[in-house]
Short mmCIF file of C-alpha atoms in Angstrom, two decimals:
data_model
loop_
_atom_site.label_atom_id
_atom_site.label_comp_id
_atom_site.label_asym_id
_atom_site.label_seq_id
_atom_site.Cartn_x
_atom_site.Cartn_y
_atom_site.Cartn_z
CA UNK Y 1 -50.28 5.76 -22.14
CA UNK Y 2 -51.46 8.47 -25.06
CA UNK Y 3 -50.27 11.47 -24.80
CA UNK Y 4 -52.63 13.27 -26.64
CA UNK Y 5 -55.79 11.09 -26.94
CA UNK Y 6 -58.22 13.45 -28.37
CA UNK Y 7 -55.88 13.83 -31.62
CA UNK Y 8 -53.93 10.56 -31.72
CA UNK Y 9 -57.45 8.30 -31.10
CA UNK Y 10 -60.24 10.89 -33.06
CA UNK Y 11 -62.14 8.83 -35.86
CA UNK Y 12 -61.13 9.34 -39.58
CA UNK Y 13 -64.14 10.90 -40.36
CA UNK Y 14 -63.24 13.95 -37.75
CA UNK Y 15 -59.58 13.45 -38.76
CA UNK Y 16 -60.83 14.12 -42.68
CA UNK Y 17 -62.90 17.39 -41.81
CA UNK Y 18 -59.99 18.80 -39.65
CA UNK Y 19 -57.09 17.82 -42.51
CA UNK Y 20 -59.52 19.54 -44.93
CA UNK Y 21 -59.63 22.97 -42.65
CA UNK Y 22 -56.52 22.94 -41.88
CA UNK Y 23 -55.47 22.42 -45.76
CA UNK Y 24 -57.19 25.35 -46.90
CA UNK Y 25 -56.15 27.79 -43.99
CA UNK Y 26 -52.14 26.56 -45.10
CA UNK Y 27 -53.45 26.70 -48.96
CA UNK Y 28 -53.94 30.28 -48.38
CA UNK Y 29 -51.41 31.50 -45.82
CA UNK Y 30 -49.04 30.10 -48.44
CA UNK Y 31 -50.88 32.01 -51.40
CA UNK Y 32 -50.69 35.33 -49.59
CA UNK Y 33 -47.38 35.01 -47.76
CA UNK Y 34 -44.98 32.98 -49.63
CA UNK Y 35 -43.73 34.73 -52.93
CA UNK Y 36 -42.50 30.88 -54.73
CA UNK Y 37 -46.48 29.88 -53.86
CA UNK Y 38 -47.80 32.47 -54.97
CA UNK Y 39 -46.37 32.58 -58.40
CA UNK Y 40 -46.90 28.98 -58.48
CA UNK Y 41 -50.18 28.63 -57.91
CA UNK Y 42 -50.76 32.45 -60.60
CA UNK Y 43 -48.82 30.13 -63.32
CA UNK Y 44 -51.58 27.16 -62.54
CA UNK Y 45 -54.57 30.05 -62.64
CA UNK Y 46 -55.24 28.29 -59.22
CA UNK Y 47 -56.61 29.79 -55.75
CA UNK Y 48 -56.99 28.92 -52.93
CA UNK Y 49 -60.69 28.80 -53.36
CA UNK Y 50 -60.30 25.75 -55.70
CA UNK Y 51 -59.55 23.99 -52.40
CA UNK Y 52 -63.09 21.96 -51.55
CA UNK Y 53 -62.04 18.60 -50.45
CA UNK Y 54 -58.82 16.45 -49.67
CA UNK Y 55 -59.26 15.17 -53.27
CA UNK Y 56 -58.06 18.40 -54.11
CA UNK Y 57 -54.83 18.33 -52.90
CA UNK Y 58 -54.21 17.09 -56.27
CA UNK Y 59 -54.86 20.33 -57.75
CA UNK Y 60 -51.64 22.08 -56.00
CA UNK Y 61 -47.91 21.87 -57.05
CA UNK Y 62 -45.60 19.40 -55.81
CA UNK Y 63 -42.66 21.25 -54.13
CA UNK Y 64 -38.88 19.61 -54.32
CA UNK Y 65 -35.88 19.94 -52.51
CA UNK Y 66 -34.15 22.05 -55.59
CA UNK Y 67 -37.31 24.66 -54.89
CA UNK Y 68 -36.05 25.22 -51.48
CA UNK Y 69 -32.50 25.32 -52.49
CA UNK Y 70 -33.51 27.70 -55.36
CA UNK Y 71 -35.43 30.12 -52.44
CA UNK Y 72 -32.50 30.19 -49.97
CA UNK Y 73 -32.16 31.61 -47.27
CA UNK Y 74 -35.20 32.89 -46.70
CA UNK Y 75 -37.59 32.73 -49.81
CA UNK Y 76 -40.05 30.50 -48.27
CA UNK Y 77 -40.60 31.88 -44.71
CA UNK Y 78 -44.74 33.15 -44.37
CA UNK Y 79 -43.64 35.76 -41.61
CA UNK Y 80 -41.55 38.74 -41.10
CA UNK Y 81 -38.24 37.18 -40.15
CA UNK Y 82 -38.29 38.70 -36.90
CA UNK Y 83 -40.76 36.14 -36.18
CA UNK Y 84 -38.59 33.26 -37.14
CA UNK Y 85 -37.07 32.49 -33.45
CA UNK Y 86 -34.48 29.31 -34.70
CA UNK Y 87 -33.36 27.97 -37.68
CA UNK Y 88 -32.07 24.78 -39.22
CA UNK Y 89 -30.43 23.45 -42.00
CA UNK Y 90 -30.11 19.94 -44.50
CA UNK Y 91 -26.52 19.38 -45.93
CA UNK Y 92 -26.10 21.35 -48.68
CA UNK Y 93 -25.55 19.03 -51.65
CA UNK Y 94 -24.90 21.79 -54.40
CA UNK Y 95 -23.83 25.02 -52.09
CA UNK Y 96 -26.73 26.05 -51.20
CA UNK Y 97 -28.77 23.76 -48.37
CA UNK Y 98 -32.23 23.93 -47.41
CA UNK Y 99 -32.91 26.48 -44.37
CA UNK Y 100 -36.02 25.75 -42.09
CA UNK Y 101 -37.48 28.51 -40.05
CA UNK Y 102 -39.97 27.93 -37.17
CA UNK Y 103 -41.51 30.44 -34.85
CA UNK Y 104 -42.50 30.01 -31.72
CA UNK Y 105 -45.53 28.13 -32.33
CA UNK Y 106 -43.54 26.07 -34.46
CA UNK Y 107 -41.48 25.06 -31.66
CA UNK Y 108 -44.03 23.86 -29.36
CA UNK Y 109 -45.46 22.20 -31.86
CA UNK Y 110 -42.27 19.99 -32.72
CA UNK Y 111 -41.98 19.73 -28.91
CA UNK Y 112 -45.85 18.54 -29.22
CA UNK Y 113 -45.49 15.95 -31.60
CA UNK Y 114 -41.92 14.48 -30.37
CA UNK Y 115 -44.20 13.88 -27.08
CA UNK Y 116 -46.49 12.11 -28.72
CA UNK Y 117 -43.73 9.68 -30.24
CA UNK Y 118 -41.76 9.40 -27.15
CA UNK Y 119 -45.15 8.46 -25.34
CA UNK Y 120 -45.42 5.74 -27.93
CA UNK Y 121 -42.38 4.39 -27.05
CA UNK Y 122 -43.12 4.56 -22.92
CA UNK Y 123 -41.34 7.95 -22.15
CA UNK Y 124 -42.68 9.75 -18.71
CA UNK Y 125 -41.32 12.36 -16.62
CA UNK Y 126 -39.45 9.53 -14.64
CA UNK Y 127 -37.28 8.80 -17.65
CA UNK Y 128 -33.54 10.06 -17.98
CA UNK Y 129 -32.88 10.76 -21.88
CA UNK Y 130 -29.44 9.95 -23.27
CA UNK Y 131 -29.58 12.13 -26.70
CA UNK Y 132 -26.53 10.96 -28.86
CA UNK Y 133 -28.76 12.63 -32.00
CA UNK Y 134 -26.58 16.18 -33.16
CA UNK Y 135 -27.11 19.36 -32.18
CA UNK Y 136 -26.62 22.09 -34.26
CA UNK Y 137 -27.85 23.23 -37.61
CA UNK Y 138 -29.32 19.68 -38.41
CA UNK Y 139 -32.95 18.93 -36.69
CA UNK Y 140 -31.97 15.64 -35.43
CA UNK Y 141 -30.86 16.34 -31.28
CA UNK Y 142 -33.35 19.03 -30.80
CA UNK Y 143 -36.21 16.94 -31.81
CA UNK Y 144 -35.67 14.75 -29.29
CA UNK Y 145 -35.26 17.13 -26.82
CA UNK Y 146 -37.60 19.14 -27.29
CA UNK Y 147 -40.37 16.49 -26.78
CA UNK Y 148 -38.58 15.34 -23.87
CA UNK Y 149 -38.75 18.67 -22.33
CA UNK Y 150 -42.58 19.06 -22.94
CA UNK Y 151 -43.15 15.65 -20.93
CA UNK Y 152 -41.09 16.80 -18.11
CA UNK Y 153 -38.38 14.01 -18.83
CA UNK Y 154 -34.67 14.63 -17.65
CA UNK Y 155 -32.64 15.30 -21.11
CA UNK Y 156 -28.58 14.33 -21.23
CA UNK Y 157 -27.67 16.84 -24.83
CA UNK Y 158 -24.22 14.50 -24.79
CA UNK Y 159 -24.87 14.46 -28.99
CA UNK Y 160 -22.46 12.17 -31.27
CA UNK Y 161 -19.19 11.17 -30.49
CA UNK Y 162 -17.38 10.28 -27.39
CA UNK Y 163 -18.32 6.48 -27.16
CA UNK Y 164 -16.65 5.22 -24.14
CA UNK Y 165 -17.81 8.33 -22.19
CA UNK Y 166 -21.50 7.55 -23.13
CA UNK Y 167 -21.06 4.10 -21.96
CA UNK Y 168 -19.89 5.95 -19.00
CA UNK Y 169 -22.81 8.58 -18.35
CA UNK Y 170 -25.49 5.37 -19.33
CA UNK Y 171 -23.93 3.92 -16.47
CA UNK Y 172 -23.49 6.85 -13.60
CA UNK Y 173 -26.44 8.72 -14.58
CA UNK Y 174 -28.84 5.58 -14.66
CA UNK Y 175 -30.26 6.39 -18.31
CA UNK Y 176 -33.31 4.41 -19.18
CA UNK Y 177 -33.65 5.62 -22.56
CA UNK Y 178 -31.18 6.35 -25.51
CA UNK Y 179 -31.55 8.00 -28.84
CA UNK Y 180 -29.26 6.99 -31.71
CA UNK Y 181 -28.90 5.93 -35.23
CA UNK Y 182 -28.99 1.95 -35.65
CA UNK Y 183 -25.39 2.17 -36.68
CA UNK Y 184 -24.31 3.94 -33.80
CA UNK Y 185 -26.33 1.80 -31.63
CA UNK Y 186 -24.24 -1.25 -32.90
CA UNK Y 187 -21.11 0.22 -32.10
CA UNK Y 188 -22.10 1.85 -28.58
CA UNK Y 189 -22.78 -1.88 -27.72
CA UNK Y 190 -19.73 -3.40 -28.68
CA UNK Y 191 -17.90 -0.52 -26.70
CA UNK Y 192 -20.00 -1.57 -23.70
CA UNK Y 193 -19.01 -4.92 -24.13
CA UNK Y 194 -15.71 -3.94 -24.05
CA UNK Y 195 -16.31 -2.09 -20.78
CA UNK Y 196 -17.48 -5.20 -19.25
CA UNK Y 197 -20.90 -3.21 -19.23
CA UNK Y 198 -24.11 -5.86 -19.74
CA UNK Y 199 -27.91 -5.29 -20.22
CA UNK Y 200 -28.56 -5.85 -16.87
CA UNK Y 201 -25.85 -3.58 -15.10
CA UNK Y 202 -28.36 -0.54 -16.81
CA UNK Y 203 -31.42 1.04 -16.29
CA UNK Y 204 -32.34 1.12 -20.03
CA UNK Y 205 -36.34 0.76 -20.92
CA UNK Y 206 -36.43 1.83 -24.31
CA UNK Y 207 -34.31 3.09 -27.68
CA UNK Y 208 -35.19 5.36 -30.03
CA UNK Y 209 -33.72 5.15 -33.12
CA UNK Y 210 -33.76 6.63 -36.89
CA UNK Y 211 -31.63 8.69 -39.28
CA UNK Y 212 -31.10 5.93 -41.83
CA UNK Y 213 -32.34 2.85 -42.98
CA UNK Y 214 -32.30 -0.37 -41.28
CA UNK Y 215 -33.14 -4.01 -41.50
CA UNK Y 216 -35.68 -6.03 -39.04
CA UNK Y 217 -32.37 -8.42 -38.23
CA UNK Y 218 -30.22 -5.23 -37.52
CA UNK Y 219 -33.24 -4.21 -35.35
CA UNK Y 220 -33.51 -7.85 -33.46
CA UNK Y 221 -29.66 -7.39 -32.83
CA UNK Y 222 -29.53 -3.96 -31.06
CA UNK Y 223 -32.79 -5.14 -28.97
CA UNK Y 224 -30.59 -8.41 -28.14
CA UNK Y 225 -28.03 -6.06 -27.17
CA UNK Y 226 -29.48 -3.18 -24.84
CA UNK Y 227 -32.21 -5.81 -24.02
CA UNK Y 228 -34.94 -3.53 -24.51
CA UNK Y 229 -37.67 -2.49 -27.49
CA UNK Y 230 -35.92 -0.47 -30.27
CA UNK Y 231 -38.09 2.15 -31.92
CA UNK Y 232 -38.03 3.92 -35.12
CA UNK Y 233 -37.91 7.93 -35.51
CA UNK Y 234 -38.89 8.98 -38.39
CA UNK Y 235 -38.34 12.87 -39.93
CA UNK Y 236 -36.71 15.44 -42.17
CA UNK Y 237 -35.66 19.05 -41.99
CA UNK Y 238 -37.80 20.20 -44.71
CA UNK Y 239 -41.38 19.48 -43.02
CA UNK Y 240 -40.54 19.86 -39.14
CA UNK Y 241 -37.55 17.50 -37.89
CA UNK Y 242 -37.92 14.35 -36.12
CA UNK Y 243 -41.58 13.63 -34.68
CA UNK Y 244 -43.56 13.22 -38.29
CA UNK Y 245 -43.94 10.12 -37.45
CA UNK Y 246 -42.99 7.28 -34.75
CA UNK Y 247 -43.28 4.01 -33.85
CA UNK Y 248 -45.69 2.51 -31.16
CA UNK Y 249 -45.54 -0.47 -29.02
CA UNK Y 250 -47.04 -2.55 -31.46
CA UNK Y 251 -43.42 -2.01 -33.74
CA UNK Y 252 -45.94 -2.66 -36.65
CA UNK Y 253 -45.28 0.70 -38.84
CA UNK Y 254 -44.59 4.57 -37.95
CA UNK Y 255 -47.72 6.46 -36.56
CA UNK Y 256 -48.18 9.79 -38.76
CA UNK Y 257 -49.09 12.71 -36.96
CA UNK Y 258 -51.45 13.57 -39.86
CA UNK Y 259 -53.46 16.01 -38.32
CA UNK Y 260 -50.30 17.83 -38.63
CA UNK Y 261 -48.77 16.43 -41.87
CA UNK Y 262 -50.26 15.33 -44.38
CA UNK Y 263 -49.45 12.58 -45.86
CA UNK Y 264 -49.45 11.13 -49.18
CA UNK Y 265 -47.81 8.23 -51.65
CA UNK Y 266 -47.37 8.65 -55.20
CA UNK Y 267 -46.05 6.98 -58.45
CA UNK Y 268 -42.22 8.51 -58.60
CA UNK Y 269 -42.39 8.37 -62.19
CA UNK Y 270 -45.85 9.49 -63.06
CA UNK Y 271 -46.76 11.20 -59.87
CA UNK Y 272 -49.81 9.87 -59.62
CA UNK Y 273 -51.97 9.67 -56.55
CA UNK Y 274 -51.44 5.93 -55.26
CA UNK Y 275 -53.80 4.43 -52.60
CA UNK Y 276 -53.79 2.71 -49.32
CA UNK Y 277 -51.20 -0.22 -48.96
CA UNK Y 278 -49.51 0.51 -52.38
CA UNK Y 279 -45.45 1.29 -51.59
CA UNK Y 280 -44.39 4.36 -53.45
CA UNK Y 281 -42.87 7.37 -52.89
CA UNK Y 282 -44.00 9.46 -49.47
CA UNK Y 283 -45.45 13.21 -49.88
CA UNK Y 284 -46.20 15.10 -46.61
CA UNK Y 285 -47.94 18.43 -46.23
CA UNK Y 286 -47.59 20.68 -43.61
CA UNK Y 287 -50.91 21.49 -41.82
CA UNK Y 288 -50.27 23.86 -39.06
CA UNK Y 289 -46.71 25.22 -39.60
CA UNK Y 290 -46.40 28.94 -38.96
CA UNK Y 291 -43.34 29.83 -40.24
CA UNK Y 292 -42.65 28.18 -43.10
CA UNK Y 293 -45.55 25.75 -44.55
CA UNK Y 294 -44.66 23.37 -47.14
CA UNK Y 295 -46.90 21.84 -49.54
CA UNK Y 296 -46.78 18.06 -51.45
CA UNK Y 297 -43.29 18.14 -50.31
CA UNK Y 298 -41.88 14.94 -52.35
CA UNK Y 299 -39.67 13.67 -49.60
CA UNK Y 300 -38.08 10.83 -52.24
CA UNK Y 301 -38.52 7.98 -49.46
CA UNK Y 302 -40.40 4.94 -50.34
CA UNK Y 303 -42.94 3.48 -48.04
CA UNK Y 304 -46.59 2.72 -47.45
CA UNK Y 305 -49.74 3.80 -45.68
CA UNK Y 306 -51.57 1.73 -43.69
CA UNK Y 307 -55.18 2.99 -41.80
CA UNK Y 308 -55.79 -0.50 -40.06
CA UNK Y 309 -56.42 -0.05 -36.53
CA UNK Y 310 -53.61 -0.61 -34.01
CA UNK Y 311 -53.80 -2.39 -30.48
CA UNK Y 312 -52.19 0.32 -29.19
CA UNK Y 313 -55.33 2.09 -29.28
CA UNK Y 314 -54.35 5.19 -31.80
CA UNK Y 315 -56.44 6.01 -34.97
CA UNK Y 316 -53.40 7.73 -36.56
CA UNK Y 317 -52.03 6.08 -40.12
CA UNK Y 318 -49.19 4.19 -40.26
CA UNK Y 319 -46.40 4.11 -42.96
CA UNK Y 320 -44.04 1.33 -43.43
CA UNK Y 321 -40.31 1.75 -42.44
CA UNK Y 322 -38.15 3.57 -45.58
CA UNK Y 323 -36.78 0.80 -47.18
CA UNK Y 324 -34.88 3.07 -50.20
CA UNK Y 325 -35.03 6.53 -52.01
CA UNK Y 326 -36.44 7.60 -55.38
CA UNK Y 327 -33.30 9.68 -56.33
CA UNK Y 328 -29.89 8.94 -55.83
CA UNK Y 329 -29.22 10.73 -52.04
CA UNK Y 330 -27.98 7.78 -49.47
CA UNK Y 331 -28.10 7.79 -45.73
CA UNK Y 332 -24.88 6.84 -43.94
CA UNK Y 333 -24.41 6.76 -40.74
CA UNK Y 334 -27.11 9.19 -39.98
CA UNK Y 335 -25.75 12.09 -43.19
CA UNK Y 336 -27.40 12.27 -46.40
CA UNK Y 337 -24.58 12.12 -49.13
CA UNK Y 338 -25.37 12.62 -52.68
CA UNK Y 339 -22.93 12.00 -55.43
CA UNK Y 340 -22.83 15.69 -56.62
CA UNK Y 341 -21.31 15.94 -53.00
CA UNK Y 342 -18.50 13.64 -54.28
CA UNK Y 343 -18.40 15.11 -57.56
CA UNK Y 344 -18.07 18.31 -56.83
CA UNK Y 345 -14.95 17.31 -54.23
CA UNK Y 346 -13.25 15.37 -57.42
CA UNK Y 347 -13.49 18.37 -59.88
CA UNK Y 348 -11.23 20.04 -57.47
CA UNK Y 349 -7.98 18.08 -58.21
CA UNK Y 350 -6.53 17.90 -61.66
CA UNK Y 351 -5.81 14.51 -62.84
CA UNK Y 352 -8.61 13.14 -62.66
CA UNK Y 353 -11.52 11.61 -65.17
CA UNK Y 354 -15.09 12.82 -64.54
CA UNK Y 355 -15.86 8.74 -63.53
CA UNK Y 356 -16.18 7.58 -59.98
CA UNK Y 357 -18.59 4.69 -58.29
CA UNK Y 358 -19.42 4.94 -55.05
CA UNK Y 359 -19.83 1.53 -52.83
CA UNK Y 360 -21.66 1.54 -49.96
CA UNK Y 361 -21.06 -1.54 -47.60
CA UNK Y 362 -22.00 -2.72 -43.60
CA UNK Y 363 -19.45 -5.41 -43.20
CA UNK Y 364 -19.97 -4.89 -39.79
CA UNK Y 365 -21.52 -2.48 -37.86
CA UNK Y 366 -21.04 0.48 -39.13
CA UNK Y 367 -21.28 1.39 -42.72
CA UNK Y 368 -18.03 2.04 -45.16
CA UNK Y 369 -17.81 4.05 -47.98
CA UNK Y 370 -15.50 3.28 -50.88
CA UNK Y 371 -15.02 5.73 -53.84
CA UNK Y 372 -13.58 4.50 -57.14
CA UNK Y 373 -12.04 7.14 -58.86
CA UNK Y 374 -10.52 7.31 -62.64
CA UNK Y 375 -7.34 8.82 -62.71
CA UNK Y 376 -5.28 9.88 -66.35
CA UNK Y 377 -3.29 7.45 -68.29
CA UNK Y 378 -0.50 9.84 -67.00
CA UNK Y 379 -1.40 10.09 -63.45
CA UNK Y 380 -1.72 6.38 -63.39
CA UNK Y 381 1.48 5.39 -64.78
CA UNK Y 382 3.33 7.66 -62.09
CA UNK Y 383 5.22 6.69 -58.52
CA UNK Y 384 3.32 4.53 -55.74
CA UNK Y 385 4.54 8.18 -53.37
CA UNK Y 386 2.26 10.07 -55.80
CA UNK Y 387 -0.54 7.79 -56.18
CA UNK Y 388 -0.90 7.78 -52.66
CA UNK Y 389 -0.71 11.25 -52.13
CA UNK Y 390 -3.53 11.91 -54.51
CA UNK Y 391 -5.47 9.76 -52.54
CA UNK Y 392 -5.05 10.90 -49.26
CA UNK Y 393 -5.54 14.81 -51.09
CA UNK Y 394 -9.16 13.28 -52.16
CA UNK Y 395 -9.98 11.52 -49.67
CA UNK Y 396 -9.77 14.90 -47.60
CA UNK Y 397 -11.35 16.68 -50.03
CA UNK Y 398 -14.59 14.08 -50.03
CA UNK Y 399 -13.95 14.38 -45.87
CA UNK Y 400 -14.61 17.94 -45.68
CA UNK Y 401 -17.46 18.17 -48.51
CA UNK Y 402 -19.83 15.12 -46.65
CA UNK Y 403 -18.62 14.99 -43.41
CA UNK Y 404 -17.47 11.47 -43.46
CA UNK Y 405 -13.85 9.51 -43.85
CA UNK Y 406 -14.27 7.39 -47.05
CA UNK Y 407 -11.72 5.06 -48.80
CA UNK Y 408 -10.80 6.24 -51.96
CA UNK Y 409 -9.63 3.49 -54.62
CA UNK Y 410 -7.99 5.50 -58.01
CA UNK Y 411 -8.15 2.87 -60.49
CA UNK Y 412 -6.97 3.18 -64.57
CA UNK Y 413 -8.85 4.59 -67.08
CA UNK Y 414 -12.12 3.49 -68.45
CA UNK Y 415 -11.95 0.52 -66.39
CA UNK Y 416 -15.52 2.03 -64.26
CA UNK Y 417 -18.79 0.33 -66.79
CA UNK Y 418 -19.95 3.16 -68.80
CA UNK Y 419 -24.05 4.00 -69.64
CA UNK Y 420 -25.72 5.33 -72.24
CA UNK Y 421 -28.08 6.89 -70.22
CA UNK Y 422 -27.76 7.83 -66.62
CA UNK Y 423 -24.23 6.80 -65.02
CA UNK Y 424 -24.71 4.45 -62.17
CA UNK Y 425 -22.86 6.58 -59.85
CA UNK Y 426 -24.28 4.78 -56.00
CA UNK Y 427 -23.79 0.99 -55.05
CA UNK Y 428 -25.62 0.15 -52.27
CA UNK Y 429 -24.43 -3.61 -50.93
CA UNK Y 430 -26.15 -3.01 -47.85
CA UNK Y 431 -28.74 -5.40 -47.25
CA UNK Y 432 -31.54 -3.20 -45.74
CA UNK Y 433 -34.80 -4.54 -47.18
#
């Protein structure tokens, strides 16, 4: 089943004309509503007129998360704010986070897209929906519901948290599909196992799945688990929220909804325009956002585009799962951390060297953060009692900054490697490639 055939199966040639259209109509909404664009595109002596073809996409600005950041709360909304009728937010990594406003266009058309992906996946209006995604400021449970809502599908908002009771409501309430980061996933099995709960006790059809990165074997396990197809979700707060792009039943790459976003892959380092089938770093334009439209967004993930047909029957591109990031931001557990976040947690407690390492490890299911932190020759040499309550005072300190329990390791000073040019702050020893 398609939900939307006409867009998700038109040819590329009548995808092209209506990405170009579209382009220019966002090129100029954001010229004559959006201050930041505005001045951008004045500093470039560019208009929107210089717009002719997708080519010259080229032509415009990239715009980064720090933009956003530097524009908050409001800066880069294209109508009155009375229009704006919800709001979201990314963690904010300095202070300030990212805000994205969407009107009520911008709602249905989340809800639009989400359908599409959940269609891809096998979603009807038969299907109960067991959301473990979060609701709240971040984009990741509404999403989901929303696009379950537009196909008529029976949503349960339980969110994160509360493991055994989700095994319980999977079980009462008969749900045949459940969203959740891969992590999660791993760990709501091995609680259902402990329940004495098997694949074939449930009514389960499908998974939907995203938030962070993942491995093909990690995917194979959770499938071997629920006993069902596992599909990836793919989105971020700064272009719409869950529903850019999702997997089909082919679970050979991520179908874009490009007539919406447009997508396109770059050279990181020179940010140069790369072509089809060459892995670099994504950039996604917004082509029919109302409320706040985005342009060459560089969304630091590293992928792929692929435009070979699919047997599912979809024109759409397809982009390879994220397999890592072009800055230093990790995913764990479903929550971007950066190490500013860290940082700026460690500054607050004297005692302490401006050194730290962050590990990042899976040794099982769920993934484990250690911080190793350089303490004074001073605070070093004192009591065990101290040393460990320094610890615990960071480790809450780290807690309430990224929203996750870490282990915090104080080691003596200058025993962390030092650079000469940019400190290796992140060590991922997750094997997700």
């Amino acid at each position: 089943m398609i939900w939307n055939e006409r867009a998700e199966c038109m040819s590329r040639d009548e995808m092209e004309e209506l990405q170009l259209r579209r382009l220019q109509d966002v090129v100029k909404k954001a010229f004559n509503n959006v201050p930041y664009y505005n001045q951008k595109f004045s500093a470039m002596s560019l208009s929107p007129e210089d717009i002719q073809t997708l080519e010259d996409i080229n032509k415009l600005p990239f715009t980064t998360k720090d933009d956003l950041r530097d524009v908050y709360p409001f800066g880069m909304f294209a109508v009155p704010r009375k229009d704006i009728i919800e709001v979201h937010t990314s963690s904010g990594t300095t202070g300030k986070p990212v805000v994205s406003g969407y009107t009520r266009e911008d709602i249905e058309l989340w809800s639009e897209v989400m359908a599409r992906g959940l269609t891809m996946m096998g979603v009807t209006e038969d299907d109960i929906i067991q959301n473990t995604h979060g609701y709240g400021l971040f984009t990741g449970g509404f999403g989901v519901h929303y696009g379950a809502q537009k196909i008529g599908a029976t949503v349960i908002p339980i969110s994160t948290g509360q493991t055994r009771r989700q095994i319980e409501i999977m079980k009462d309430f008969g749900t045949t599909v459940m969203i959740f980061t891969p992590s999660y996933g791993l760990y709501l099995s091995e609680v259902a196992q402990e329940e004495g709960l098997i694949s074939e006790d449930t009514d389960l059809k499908a998974i939907g799945f995203g938030a962070e990165m993942w491995t093909s074997q990690m995917r194979k396990e959770i499938e071997k688990r629920f006993g069902v197809q596992a599909f990836n979700i793919y989105g971020l707060t700064e272009i719409m929220g869950p529903g850019v792009a999702i997997e089909c039943n082919q679970q050979s790459g991520l179908h874009i909804c490009e007539d919406h976003f447009y997508p396109e892959i770059i050279n990181s380092q020179t940010t140069e325009s790369l072509g089809a089938d060459k892995t670099g770093e994504l950039v996604l334009t917004t082509l029919s956002r109302v409320g706040m439209p985005i342009i060459r967004f560089r969304t630091k993930d590293i992928t792929a585009l692929r435009y070979e047909s699919c047997d599912c029957g979809r024109n759409l591109v397809k982009m390879d799962r994220i397999t890592g990031r072009s800055d230093d931001m990790i995913k764990v557990r479903g929550v971007a951390v950066f190490p500013s976040q860290i940082e700026k947690a460690l500054l607050k407690i004297d005692g302490l060297q401006p050194h730290y390492q962050i590990i990042v490890t899976r040794p099982h299911l769920l993934d484990e953060i250690e911080v190793k932190v350089e303490t004074s020759q001073e605070l070093f040499s004192d009591e065990v009692k101290e040393m460990v309550s320094i610890k615990k005072k960071i480790e809450s300190y780290i807690e309430n900054e990224i929203g996750l329990r870490v282990n915090v390791n104080l080691v003596e000073p200058k025993s962390l490697p030092r650079s000469e040019g940019k400190a290796v702050r992140v060590i991922d020893q997750r094997n997700i490639h």
